[in-house]
Tab-separated table of C-alpha atoms in Angstrom:
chain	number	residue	atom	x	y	z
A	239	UNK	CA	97.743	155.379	252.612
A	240	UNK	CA	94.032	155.089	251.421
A	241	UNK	CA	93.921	159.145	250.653
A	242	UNK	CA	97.563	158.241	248.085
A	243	UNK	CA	96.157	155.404	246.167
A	244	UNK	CA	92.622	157.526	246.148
A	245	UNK	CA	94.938	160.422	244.460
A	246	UNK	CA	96.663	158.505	241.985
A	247	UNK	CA	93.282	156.395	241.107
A	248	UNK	CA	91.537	159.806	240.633
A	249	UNK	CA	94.560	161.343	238.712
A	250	UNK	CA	94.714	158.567	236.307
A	251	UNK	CA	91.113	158.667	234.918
A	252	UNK	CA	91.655	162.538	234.848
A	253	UNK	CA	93.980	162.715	232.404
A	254	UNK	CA	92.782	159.251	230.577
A	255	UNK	CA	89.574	160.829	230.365
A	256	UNK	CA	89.191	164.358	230.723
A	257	UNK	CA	92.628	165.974	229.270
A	258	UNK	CA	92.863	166.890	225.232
A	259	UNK	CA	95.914	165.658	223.975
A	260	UNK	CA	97.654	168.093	221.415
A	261	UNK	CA	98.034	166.002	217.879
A	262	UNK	CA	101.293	164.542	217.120
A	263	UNK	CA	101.502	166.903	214.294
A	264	UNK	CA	100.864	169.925	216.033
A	265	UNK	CA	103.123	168.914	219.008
A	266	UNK	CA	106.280	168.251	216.477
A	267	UNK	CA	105.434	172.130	214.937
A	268	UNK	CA	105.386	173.389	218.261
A	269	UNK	CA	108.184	171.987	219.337
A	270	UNK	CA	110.514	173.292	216.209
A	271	UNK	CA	108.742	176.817	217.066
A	272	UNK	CA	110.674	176.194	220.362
A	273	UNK	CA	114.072	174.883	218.870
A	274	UNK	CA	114.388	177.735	216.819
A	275	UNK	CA	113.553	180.388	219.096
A	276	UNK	CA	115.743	178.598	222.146
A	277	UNK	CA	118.459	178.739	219.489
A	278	UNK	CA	117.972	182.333	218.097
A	279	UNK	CA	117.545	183.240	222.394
A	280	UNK	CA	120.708	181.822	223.424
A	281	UNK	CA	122.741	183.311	220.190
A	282	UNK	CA	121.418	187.051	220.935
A	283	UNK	CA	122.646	186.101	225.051
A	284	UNK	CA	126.376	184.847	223.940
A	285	UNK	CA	126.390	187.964	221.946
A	286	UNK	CA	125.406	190.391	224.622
A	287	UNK	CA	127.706	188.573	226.627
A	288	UNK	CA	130.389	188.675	224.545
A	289	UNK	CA	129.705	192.791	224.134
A	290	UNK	CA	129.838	193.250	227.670
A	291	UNK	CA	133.012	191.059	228.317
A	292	UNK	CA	135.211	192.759	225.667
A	293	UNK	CA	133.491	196.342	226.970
A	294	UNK	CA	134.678	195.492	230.426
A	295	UNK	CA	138.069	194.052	229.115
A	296	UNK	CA	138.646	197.411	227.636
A	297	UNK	CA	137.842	199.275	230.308
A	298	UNK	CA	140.385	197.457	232.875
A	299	UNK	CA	142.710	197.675	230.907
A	300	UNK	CA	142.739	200.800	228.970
A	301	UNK	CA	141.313	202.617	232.679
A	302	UNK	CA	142.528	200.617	235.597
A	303	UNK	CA	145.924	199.646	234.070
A	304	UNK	CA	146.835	203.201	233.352
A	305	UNK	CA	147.298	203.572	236.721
């Protein structure tokens, strides 16, 4: 139990006193860099997706339902 509250002791004065902190401003531009790109990301998936889907669509059932 010593060795845990050794750990966490140790871990807090790490990071109170040895981590830099990004600035608030930078961390807010960062984090719209992030928005935007999830968003832009995820809109070129659903469209691959969506090519795919209506590619296999038309192959079941102009191919498969000929038959």
């Amino acid at each position: 139990m010593a060795g845990l509250i050794n750990y966490v002791q140790e871990s807090y004065n790490e990071l109170k006193n040895h981590v830099t902190w990004t600035p608030l401003p930078e961390a807010q531009r960062l984090m719209v860099v992030v928005a935007v790109f999830s968003i832009l990301f995820s809109l070129a998936i659903w469209g691959v997706d969506t090519v795919f889907s209506n590619v296999i669509k038309l192959y079941f059932d102009k191919i498969v339902g000929t038959n």
